[in-house]
Amino acid sequence: MNTPDSELDKHLQALFGGLDTSADFEARLMARLRAESQTDAAARATRVRQERARYRRAVSELQGWRRSMLRLLTLDTLGIALLLAVAVVTARPHFSWNVTDIWRQYGLYIAGLLSILIGAVPLLGMWAEQARRPMRLL
Amino acid sequence: MELVREERRDEAIALLLPAFRRKVFGLAYSFLRDREAAEDVTQEVFIKIWRALPRFDGRASMSTWIYTIARNASLSALRARRPQSSLSDPEVMEAVEAIDPVPSADVIVDRAAVLRLVDQLPAKQRQVIMLFYMEAQSHEEVATLLAMPIGTVKTLLHRARARLSAAAGKMGETA
């Protein structure tokens, strides 16, 4: 075989110039992509279902009366107790005996009112949790 | 990118296919030297692209991104494959004949000989030669496909052509 450069070029061009996939390549690929797409959609739907279930579990946990009370009361009680302690310590030297008398007379009502206020905060918090609409995932 | 953002990946792939199908196939073929394996890799590459399209951030150009996926997929396929096939395998010869359906007997013999010579080239030179003639003799395209500097492509091409010419000359003398 005596092959000059131009002849070599011609052969190489003929060998590799027309290199291409088979005729049904695109059809096969699109069929695979459709199958992938369906699998993908099914996997996504499963993920959404799992996410929704997780969300519902989280909400029901939040709505659990005792858990909510404990969670919210702990924060509220700590804050209010701290504020009350600071207020009492600051105001104590200025209390007259009359104020103490008033406290003795109406202390029960004041304590009751404070309890209602303290109790109302977690109740309001729970109401806000329940009123919030579930987040749309899709 | 608009199509990807709008979750219309199938349409995006349908647009990318005509532009990149042949190049990706050629790249895979230059690594694997097996038409069927190269087609399988090309399919895998486009499925990978389809999956990864939503994550494509446009930092690199689309072609660079696609060729990187294609090179990695081809190398993985090459590593996974046990026996090394050859360009001069009967199925490759059938593929060559399929490109030019009615060549004369002499032409088939010449092409088969050239194919065997290409097969004997070092891997990089062989890849450059194949892609150069596949890509309408564009150095730039070959450089992009193989992620090589153009200078390197030119050097490899020059060496490959010199080897082929010398080998073809020797074959001519012995014939």
Coordinates of C-alpha atoms in Angstrom, one line a residue:
Chain A
M1 CA 0.0 0.0 0.0
N2 CA 1.7 3.2 -1.1
T3 CA -0.3 6.0 0.7
P4 CA 0.7 9.6 0.2
D5 CA -0.5 12.1 2.8
S6 CA -3.5 13.2 0.8
E7 CA -4.5 9.6 0.3
L8 CA -4.1 9.0 4.1
D9 CA -6.2 12.1 4.7
K10 CA -8.9 10.7 2.4
H11 CA -8.9 7.3 4.2
L12 CA -9.0 8.9 7.7
Q13 CA -11.7 11.3 6.6
A14 CA -13.7 8.3 5.2
L15 CA -13.1 6.3 8.3
F16 CA -14.0 8.9 11.0
G17 CA -15.7 11.7 9.1
G18 CA -19.1 9.9 9.0
L19 CA -18.9 8.5 12.5
D20 CA -22.3 8.8 14.1
T21 CA -24.8 7.0 16.3
S22 CA -27.3 4.5 14.9
A23 CA -30.5 5.8 13.4
D24 CA -32.7 4.8 16.4
F25 CA -30.4 6.4 18.9
E26 CA -32.6 9.4 19.7
A27 CA -35.8 7.3 19.9
R28 CA -34.1 4.9 22.3
L29 CA -32.8 7.8 24.4
M30 CA -36.1 9.6 24.5
A31 CA -37.9 6.4 25.6
R32 CA -35.3 6.0 28.4
L33 CA -35.8 9.6 29.4
R34 CA -39.5 9.1 29.6
A35 CA -39.0 6.1 31.8
E36 CA -36.6 8.1 33.9
S37 CA -39.1 10.9 34.1
Q38 CA -41.8 8.6 35.4
T39 CA -39.4 7.1 38.0
D40 CA -38.3 10.6 38.9
A41 CA -42.0 11.7 39.3
A42 CA -42.8 8.7 41.4
A43 CA -39.7 9.2 43.6
R44 CA -40.7 12.9 44.0
A45 CA -44.2 12.0 44.9
T46 CA -42.9 9.5 47.6
R47 CA -40.6 12.3 48.9
V48 CA -43.6 14.7 49.1
R49 CA -45.7 12.1 50.9
Q50 CA -42.9 11.4 53.4
E51 CA -42.4 15.1 53.9
R52 CA -46.1 15.7 54.5
A53 CA -46.2 12.8 57.0
R54 CA -43.2 14.2 58.7
Y55 CA -44.9 17.7 58.8
R56 CA -48.1 16.2 60.2
R57 CA -46.1 14.3 62.9
A58 CA -44.3 17.5 63.8
V59 CA -47.5 19.5 64.0
S60 CA -49.3 16.9 66.1
E61 CA -46.3 16.8 68.4
L62 CA -46.5 20.6 68.7
Q63 CA -50.2 20.3 69.4
G64 CA -49.7 17.8 72.2
W65 CA -51.1 19.6 75.2
R66 CA -48.5 18.6 77.8
R67 CA -45.6 19.1 75.4
S68 CA -46.8 22.5 74.4
M69 CA -47.5 23.5 77.9
L70 CA -44.1 22.4 79.1
R71 CA -42.3 23.9 76.1
L72 CA -44.1 27.3 76.1
L73 CA -44.5 27.5 79.9
T74 CA -40.9 27.0 80.5
L75 CA -39.9 29.9 78.4
D76 CA -42.7 32.2 79.6
T77 CA -42.4 31.3 83.2
L78 CA -38.7 31.9 83.2
G79 CA -39.1 35.3 81.6
I80 CA -42.0 36.4 83.7
A81 CA -40.5 35.1 86.9
L82 CA -37.3 36.9 86.2
L83 CA -39.2 40.2 85.5
L84 CA -41.3 39.8 88.6
A85 CA -38.3 39.1 90.8
V86 CA -36.5 42.2 89.4
A87 CA -39.6 44.3 89.9
V88 CA -40.2 43.1 93.5
V89 CA -36.6 43.5 94.5
T90 CA -36.5 47.0 93.0
A91 CA -39.9 48.1 94.5
R92 CA -39.7 46.4 97.9
P93 CA -38.0 49.3 99.8
H94 CA -40.6 51.7 98.6
F95 CA -43.6 49.6 99.7
S96 CA -45.7 51.2 102.4
W97 CA -47.7 49.2 104.9
N98 CA -50.8 50.2 103.0
V99 CA -49.6 48.5 99.9
T100 CA -48.9 45.4 101.9
D101 CA -52.4 45.6 103.4
I102 CA -53.9 45.9 99.9
W103 CA -51.9 42.9 98.8
R104 CA -53.1 41.0 101.8
Q105 CA -56.7 42.0 101.0
Y106 CA -56.6 41.5 97.1
G107 CA -53.5 39.3 96.8
L108 CA -55.6 36.2 95.9
Y109 CA -57.3 38.1 93.0
I110 CA -54.0 39.5 91.7
A111 CA -52.3 36.1 91.9
G112 CA -55.3 34.6 90.0
L113 CA -55.2 37.3 87.4
L114 CA -51.4 36.7 86.9
S115 CA -52.0 33.0 86.6
I116 CA -54.6 33.6 84.0
L117 CA -52.3 35.8 82.1
I118 CA -49.4 33.3 82.3
G119 CA -51.7 30.5 81.2
A120 CA -53.1 32.5 78.3
V121 CA -49.7 32.9 76.7
P122 CA -49.3 29.2 75.9
L123 CA -52.9 28.9 74.9
L124 CA -52.5 31.8 72.5
G125 CA -49.3 30.1 71.2
M126 CA -51.2 26.9 70.6
W127 CA -54.0 28.7 68.9
A128 CA -51.5 30.4 66.6
E129 CA -49.9 27.0 65.8
Q130 CA -53.3 25.5 64.9
A131 CA -54.4 28.4 62.9
R132 CA -51.3 28.3 60.7
R133 CA -52.0 26.5 57.4
P134 CA -49.9 23.6 56.3
M135 CA -47.1 24.6 54.1
R136 CA -47.5 23.6 50.4
L137 CA -44.5 21.5 49.3
L138 CA -45.4 21.5 45.7
Chain B
M1 CA -31.4 27.6 30.6
E2 CA -34.9 29.0 30.5
L3 CA -36.2 25.5 29.7
V4 CA -34.3 24.0 32.6
R5 CA -35.7 26.7 35.0
E6 CA -39.2 25.9 33.8
E7 CA -38.7 22.2 34.4
R8 CA -38.8 21.4 30.7
R9 CA -35.8 19.2 30.7
D10 CA -37.1 16.9 27.9
E11 CA -37.3 19.9 25.6
A12 CA -33.8 21.1 26.7
I13 CA -32.4 17.7 25.9
A14 CA -34.2 17.6 22.5
L15 CA -32.3 20.9 21.7
L16 CA -29.0 19.7 23.0
L17 CA -29.1 16.3 21.2
P18 CA -28.6 17.5 17.6
A19 CA -25.8 19.8 18.7
F20 CA -23.8 17.4 20.9
R21 CA -24.9 13.8 20.1
R22 CA -22.2 13.2 17.4
K23 CA -19.5 14.9 19.4
V24 CA -20.3 13.0 22.6
F25 CA -20.4 9.7 20.6
G26 CA -17.1 10.5 18.8
L27 CA -15.5 11.3 22.1
A28 CA -16.8 8.1 23.7
Y29 CA -15.7 6.1 20.6
S30 CA -12.2 7.6 20.7
F31 CA -11.9 6.2 24.2
L32 CA -13.6 2.9 23.9
R33 CA -13.0 2.0 20.2
D34 CA -16.3 0.0 20.3
R35 CA -19.3 1.4 18.5
E36 CA -21.9 -0.3 20.7
A37 CA -20.1 0.6 24.0
A38 CA -19.7 4.2 22.7
E39 CA -23.5 4.4 22.0
D40 CA -24.3 3.1 25.5
V41 CA -22.0 5.6 27.0
T42 CA -23.5 8.4 24.9
Q43 CA -27.0 7.4 26.1
E44 CA -25.7 7.4 29.7
V45 CA -24.1 10.8 29.2
F46 CA -27.4 12.3 28.0
I47 CA -29.3 10.8 30.9
K48 CA -26.7 12.2 33.2
I49 CA -27.1 15.6 31.6
W50 CA -30.9 15.3 31.9
R51 CA -30.6 14.5 35.6
A52 CA -28.0 17.2 36.3
L53 CA -29.5 20.0 34.2
P54 CA -31.2 21.7 37.1
R55 CA -27.9 21.9 38.9
F56 CA -26.0 23.4 35.9
D57 CA -25.1 26.9 37.1
G58 CA -23.7 28.2 33.9
R59 CA -20.2 28.9 35.4
A60 CA -18.6 26.8 32.7
S61 CA -20.0 26.8 29.1
M62 CA -22.6 24.1 28.3
S63 CA -20.2 22.4 25.9
T64 CA -17.4 22.2 28.4
W65 CA -19.8 20.8 31.0
I66 CA -21.1 18.2 28.6
Y67 CA -17.7 17.1 27.4
T68 CA -16.5 16.7 31.0
I69 CA -19.4 14.4 31.7
A70 CA -18.7 12.5 28.5
R71 CA -15.0 12.1 29.2
N72 CA -15.6 10.9 32.8
A73 CA -18.3 8.5 31.6
S74 CA -16.0 7.2 28.9
L75 CA -13.1 6.7 31.3
S76 CA -15.4 4.9 33.8
A77 CA -16.7 2.6 31.0
L78 CA -13.1 2.0 29.9
R79 CA -12.1 1.1 33.4
A80 CA -15.1 -1.2 33.8
R81 CA -14.4 -3.0 30.6
R82 CA -12.2 -6.1 30.8
P83 CA -10.9 -7.0 27.4
Q84 CA -9.6 -4.1 25.3
S85 CA -11.4 -4.1 21.9
S86 CA -9.6 -3.0 18.9
L87 CA -10.5 -0.7 16.0
S88 CA -9.7 -3.5 13.6
D89 CA -12.3 -5.9 15.2
P90 CA -14.7 -7.3 12.7
E91 CA -17.6 -5.3 14.1
V92 CA -15.6 -2.1 13.7
M93 CA -14.9 -3.0 10.1
E94 CA -18.6 -3.6 9.6
A95 CA -19.2 -0.1 11.0
V96 CA -16.6 1.3 8.6
E97 CA -18.3 -0.4 5.7
A98 CA -21.6 0.9 6.9
I99 CA -20.3 4.5 6.6
D100 CA -19.4 4.0 2.9
P101 CA -21.8 1.4 1.8
V102 CA -20.3 0.4 -1.6
P103 CA -16.5 0.9 -1.5
S104 CA -14.4 -1.1 -3.9
A105 CA -12.4 -4.1 -2.6
D106 CA -9.1 -2.1 -2.8
V107 CA -10.6 0.7 -0.8
I108 CA -11.8 -1.7 1.9
V109 CA -8.4 -3.3 2.1
D110 CA -6.7 0.2 2.3
R111 CA -9.1 1.4 4.9
A112 CA -8.8 -1.7 7.0
A113 CA -5.0 -1.2 6.8
V114 CA -5.3 2.4 7.9
L115 CA -7.6 1.4 10.7
R116 CA -5.1 -1.1 11.9
L117 CA -2.4 1.5 11.8
V118 CA -4.6 4.0 13.8
D119 CA -5.2 1.2 16.3
Q120 CA -1.5 0.8 16.9
L121 CA -1.0 4.5 17.7
P122 CA -0.5 5.6 21.3
A123 CA -3.9 6.3 23.0
K124 CA -3.7 10.1 22.9
Q125 CA -2.5 10.3 19.3
R126 CA -5.2 7.8 18.3
Q127 CA -7.9 9.9 20.0
V128 CA -6.6 13.1 18.4
I129 CA -6.5 11.6 14.9
M130 CA -10.0 10.1 15.3
L131 CA -11.6 13.3 16.6
F132 CA -9.7 15.5 14.2
Y133 CA -11.1 13.7 11.2
M134 CA -14.5 13.4 12.8
E135 CA -14.7 17.1 13.6
A136 CA -14.0 18.4 10.1
Q137 CA -10.4 18.8 10.9
S138 CA -10.8 21.5 13.5
H139 CA -8.0 21.7 16.0
E140 CA -10.1 23.9 18.3
E141 CA -13.0 21.4 18.5
V142 CA -10.6 18.5 19.3
A143 CA -8.9 20.7 22.0
T144 CA -12.3 21.4 23.6
L145 CA -13.4 17.8 23.4
L146 CA -10.3 16.5 25.0
A147 CA -9.7 19.5 27.3
M148 CA -6.2 19.9 25.9
P149 CA -4.3 23.1 24.7
I150 CA -4.5 23.5 21.0
G151 CA -0.7 23.3 20.8
T152 CA -0.8 19.8 22.4
V153 CA -3.4 18.8 19.9
K154 CA -1.3 20.0 17.0
T155 CA 1.8 18.2 18.3
L156 CA -0.1 14.9 18.9
L157 CA -1.7 15.2 15.4
H158 CA 1.6 15.9 13.8
R159 CA 3.3 12.9 15.5
A160 CA 0.3 10.6 14.7
R161 CA 0.3 11.6 11.0
A162 CA 4.0 11.1 10.8
R163 CA 3.8 7.6 12.3
L164 CA 0.9 6.7 10.1
S165 CA 2.7 8.0 7.0
A166 CA 5.8 6.1 7.9
A167 CA 3.9 2.9 8.7
A168 CA 1.9 3.2 5.5
G169 CA 5.1 3.7 3.5
K170 CA 6.6 0.6 5.1
M171 CA 3.5 -1.4 4.2
G172 CA 3.7 -0.1 0.6
E173 CA 7.3 -1.3 0.4
T174 CA 6.6 -4.8 1.6
A175 CA 3.4 -5.1 -0.5

